[in-house]
PDB file of C-alpha atoms in Angstrom:
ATOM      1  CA  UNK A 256       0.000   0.000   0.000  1.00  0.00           C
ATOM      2  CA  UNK A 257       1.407   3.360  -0.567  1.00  0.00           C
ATOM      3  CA  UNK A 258      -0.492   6.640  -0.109  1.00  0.00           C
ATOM      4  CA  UNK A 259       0.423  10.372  -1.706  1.00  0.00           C
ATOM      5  CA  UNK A 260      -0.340  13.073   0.591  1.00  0.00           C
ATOM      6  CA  UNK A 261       0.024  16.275  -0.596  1.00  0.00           C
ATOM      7  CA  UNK A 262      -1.311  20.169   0.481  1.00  0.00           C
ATOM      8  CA  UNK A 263      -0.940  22.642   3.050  1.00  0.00           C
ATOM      9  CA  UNK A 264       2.456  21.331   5.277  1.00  0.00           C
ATOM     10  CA  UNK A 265       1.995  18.602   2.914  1.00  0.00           C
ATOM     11  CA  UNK A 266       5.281  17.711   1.641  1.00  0.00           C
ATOM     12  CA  UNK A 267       8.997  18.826   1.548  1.00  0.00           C
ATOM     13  CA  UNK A 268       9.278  22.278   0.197  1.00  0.00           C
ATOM     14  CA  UNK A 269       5.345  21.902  -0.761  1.00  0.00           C
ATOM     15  CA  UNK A 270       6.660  18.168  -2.769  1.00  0.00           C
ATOM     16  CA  UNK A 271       4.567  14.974  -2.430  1.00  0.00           C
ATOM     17  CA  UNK A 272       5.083  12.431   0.365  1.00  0.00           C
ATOM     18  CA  UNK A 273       4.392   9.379  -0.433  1.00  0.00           C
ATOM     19  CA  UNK A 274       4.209   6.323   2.890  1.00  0.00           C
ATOM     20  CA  UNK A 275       4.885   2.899   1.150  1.00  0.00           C
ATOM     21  CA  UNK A 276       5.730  -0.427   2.816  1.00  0.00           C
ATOM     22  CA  UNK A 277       9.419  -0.916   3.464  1.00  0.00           C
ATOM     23  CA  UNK A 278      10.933  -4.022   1.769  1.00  0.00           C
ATOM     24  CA  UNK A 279      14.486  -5.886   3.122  1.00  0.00           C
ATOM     25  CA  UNK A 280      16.319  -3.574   0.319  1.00  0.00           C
ATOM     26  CA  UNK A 281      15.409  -0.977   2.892  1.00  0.00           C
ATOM     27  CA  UNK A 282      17.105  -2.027   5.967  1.00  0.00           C
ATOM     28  CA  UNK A 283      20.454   0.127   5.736  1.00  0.00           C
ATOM     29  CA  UNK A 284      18.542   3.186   4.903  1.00  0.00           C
ATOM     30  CA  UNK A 285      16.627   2.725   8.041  1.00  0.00           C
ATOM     31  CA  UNK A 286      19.130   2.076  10.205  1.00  0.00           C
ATOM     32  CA  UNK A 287      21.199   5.175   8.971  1.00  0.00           C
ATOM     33  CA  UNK A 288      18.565   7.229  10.134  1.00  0.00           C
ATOM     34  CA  UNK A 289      18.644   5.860  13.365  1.00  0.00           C
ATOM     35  CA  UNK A 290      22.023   6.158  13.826  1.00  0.00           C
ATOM     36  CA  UNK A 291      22.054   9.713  12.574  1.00  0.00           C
ATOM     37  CA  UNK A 292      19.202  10.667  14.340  1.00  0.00           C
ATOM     38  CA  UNK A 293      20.332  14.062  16.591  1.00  0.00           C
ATOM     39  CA  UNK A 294      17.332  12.737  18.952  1.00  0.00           C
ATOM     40  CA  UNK A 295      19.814  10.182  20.054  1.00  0.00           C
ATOM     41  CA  UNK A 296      23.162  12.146  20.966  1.00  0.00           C
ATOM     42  CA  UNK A 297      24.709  12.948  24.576  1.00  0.00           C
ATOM     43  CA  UNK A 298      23.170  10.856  27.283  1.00  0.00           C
ATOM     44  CA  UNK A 299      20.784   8.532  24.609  1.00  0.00           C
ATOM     45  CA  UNK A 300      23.397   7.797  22.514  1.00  0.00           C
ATOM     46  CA  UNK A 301      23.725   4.151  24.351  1.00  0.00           C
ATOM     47  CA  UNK A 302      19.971   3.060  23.250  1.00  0.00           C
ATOM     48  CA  UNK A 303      21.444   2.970  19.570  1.00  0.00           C
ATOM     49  CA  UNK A 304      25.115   1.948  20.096  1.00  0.00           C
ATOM     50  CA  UNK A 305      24.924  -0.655  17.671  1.00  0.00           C
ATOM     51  CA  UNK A 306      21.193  -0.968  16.664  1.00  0.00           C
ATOM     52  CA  UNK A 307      20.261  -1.873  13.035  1.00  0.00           C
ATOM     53  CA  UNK A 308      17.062  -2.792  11.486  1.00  0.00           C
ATOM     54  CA  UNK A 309      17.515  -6.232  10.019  1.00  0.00           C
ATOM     55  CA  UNK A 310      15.738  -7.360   6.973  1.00  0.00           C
ATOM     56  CA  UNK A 311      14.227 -10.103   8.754  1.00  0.00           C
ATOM     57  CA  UNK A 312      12.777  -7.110  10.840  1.00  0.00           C
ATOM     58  CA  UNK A 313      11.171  -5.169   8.287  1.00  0.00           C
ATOM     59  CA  UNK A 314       9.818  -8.883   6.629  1.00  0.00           C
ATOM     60  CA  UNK A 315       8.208  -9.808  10.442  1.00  0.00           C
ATOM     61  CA  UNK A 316       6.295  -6.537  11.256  1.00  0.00           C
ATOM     62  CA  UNK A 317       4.462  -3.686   9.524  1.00  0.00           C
ATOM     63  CA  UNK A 318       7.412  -1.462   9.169  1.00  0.00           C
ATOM     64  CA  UNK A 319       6.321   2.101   6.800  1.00  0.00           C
ATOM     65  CA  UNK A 320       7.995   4.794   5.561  1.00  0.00           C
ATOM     66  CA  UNK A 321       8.000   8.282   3.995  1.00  0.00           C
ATOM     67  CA  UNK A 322       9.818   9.108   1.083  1.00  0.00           C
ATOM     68  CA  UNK A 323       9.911  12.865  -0.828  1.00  0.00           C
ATOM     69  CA  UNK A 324       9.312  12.956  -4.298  1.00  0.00           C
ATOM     70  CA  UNK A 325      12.917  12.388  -5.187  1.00  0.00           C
ATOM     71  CA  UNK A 326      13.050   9.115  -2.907  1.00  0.00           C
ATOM     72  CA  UNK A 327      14.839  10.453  -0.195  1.00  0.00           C
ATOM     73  CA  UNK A 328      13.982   8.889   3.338  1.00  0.00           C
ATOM     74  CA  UNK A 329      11.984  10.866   5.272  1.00  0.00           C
ATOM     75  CA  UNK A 330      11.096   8.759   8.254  1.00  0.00           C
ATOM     76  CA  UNK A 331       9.340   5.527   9.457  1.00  0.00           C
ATOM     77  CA  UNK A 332       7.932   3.640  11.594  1.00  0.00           C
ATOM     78  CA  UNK A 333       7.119  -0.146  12.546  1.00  0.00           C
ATOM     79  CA  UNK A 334       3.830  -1.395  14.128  1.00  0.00           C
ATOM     80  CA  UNK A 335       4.496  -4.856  16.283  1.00  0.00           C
ATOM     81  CA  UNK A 336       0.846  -6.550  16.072  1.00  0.00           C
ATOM     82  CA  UNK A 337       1.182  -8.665  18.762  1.00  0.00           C
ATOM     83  CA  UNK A 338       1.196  -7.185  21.541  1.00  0.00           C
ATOM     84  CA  UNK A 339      -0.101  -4.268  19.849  1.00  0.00           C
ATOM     85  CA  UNK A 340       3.325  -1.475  20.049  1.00  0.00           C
ATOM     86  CA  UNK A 341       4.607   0.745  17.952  1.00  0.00           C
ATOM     87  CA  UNK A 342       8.154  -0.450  18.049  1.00  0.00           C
ATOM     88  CA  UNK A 343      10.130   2.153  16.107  1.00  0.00           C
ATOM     89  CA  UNK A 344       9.316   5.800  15.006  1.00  0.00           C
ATOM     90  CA  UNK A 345      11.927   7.949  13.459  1.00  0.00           C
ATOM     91  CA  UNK A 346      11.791  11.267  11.378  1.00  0.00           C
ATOM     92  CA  UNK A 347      14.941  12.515   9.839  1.00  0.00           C
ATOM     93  CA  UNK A 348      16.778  15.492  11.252  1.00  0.00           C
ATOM     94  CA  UNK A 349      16.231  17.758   7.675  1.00  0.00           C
ATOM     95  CA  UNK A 350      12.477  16.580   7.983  1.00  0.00           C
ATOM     96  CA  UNK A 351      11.618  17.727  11.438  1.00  0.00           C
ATOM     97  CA  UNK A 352       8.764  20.103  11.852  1.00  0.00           C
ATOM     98  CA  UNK A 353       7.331  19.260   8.472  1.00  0.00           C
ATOM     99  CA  UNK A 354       4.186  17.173   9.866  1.00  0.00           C
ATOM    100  CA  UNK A 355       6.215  13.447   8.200  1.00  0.00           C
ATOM    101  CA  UNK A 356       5.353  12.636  12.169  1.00  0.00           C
ATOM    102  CA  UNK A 357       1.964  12.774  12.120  1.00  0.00           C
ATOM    103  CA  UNK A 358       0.956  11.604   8.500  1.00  0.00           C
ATOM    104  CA  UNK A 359       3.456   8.762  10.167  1.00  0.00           C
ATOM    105  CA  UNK A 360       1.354   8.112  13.307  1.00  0.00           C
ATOM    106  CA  UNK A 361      -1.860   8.813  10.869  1.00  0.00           C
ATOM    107  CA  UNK A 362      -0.871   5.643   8.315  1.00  0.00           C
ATOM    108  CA  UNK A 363       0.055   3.424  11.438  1.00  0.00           C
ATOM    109  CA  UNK A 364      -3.707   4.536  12.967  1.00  0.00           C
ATOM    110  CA  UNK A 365      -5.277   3.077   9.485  1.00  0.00           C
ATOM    111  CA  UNK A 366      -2.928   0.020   9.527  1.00  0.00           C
ATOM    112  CA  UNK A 367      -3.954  -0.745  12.957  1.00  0.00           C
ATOM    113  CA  UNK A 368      -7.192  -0.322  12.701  1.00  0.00           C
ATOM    114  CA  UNK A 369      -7.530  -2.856   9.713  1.00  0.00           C
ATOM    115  CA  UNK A 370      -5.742  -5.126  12.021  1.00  0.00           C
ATOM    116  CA  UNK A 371      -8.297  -5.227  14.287  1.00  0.00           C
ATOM    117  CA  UNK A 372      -6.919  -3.221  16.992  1.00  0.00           C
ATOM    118  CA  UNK A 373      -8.420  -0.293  19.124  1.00  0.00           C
ATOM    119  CA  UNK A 374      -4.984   0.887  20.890  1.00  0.00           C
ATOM    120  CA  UNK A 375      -1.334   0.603  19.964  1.00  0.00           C
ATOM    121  CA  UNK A 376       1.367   1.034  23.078  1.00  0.00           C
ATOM    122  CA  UNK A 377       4.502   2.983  22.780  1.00  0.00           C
ATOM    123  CA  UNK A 378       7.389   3.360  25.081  1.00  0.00           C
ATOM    124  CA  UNK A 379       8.893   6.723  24.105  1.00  0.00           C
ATOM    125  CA  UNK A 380      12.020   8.258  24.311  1.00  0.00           C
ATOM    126  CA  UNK A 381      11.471  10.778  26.599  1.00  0.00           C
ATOM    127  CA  UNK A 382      11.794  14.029  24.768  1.00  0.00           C
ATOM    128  CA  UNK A 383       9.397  12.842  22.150  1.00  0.00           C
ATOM    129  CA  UNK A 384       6.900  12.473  24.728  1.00  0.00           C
ATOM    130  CA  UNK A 385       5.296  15.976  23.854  1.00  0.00           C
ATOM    131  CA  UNK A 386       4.959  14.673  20.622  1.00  0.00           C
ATOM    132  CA  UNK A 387       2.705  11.472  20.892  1.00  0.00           C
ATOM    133  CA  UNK A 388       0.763  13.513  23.690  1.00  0.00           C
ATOM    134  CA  UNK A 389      -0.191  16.060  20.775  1.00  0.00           C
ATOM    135  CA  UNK A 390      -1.257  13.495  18.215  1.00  0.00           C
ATOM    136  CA  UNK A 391      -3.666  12.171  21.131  1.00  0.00           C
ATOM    137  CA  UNK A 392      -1.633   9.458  23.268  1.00  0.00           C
ATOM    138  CA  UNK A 393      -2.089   8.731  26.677  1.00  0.00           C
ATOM    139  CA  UNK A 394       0.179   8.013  29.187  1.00  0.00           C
ATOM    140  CA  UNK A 395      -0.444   5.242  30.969  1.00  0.00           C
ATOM    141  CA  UNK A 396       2.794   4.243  33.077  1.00  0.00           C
ATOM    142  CA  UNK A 397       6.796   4.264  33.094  1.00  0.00           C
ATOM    143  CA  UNK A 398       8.943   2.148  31.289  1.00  0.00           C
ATOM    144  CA  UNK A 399      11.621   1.293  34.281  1.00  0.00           C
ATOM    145  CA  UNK A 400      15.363   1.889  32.884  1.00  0.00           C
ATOM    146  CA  UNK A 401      16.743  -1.022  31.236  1.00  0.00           C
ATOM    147  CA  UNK A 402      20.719  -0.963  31.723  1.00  0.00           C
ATOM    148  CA  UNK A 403      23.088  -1.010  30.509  1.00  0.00           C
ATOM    149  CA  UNK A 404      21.203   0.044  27.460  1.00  0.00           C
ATOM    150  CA  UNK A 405      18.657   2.109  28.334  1.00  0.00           C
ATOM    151  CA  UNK A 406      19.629   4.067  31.507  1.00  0.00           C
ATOM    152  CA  UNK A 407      16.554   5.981  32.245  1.00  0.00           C
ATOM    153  CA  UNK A 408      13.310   5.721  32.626  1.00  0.00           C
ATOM    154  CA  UNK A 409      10.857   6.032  29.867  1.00  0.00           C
ATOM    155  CA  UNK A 410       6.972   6.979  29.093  1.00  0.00           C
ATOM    156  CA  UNK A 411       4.475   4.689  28.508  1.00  0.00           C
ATOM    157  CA  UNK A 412       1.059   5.465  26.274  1.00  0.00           C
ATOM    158  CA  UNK A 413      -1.529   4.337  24.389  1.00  0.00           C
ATOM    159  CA  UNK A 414      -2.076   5.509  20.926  1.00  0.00           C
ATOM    160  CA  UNK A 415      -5.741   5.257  20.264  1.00  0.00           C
ATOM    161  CA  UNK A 416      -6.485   4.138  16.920  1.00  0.00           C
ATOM    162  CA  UNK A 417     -10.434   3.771  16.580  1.00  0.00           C
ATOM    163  CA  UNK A 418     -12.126   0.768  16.493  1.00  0.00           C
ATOM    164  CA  UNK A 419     -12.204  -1.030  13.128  1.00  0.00           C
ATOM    165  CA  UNK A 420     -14.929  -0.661  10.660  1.00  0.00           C
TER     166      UNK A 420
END
């Protein structure tokens, strides 16, 4: 499935976005935007010391991303089914602050709502917390730190998705 959204905020420098389902050829792009991500510098850098997204990743769950016209990667995300989590959720640096986040968190709403589900959990990293509050999640715990890893402790919502029609 891949959508076009275009308008108002709508793309890059007012180009099309288009959210298409990531393949295995995919999985270095991905996980050069992780590891570039300026989210993750200073005191975070530890979560992604090392983290890649696999191919057999991207082939196992619903894993989505954004791409300008000119193909360029934009962001993505990946939607576990079971349990119901939205795993990863990444915007590029250059892409911040042009609404790729919530078209993003939009798609996965549609995808989980044909999946049957009413609610997707995240644990976020905690300065995006502001940012799944604003496209309607609700926190609903802490995430406990995790070391050696994951040395702090981290928000826990609920995305509400809708229920399916």
């Amino acid at each position: 499935m891949t959508s076009r959204v275009t308008g108002a905020g709508g793309g890059v420098r007012g180009e099309a976005v288009s959210i298409r389902r990531a393949t295995a050829r995919d999985a270095k792009r991905l996980t050069r935007l992780i590891q570039r991500s300026s989210a993750y510098e200073g005191p975070y850098a530890s979560m992604i010391a090392g983290y890649r997204v696999g191919p057999d990743y991207i082939e196992t769950h619903q894993v989505f991303l954004a791409v300008d016209a000119e193909g360029r990667l934009l962001g993505f995300y990946a939607l576990v089914l079971v349990p119901a989590e939205l795993d990863l959720m990444f915007v590029a640096d250059h892409a911040q602050g042009l609404g790729i986040g919530r078209r993003l968190i939009e798609h996965m709403r549609i995808q989980a709502r044909g999946a049957g589900l009413d609610r997707v959990r995240v644990v976020s990293h905690p300065p995006a917390e502001g940012f799944y509050r604003s496209v309607g999640a609700l926190r609903t715990g802490t995430e406990p730190a995790n070391p050696p890893a994951v040395l702090w402790d981290r928000p826990e919502l609920v995305i509400p998705v809708g229920t399916p029609s």
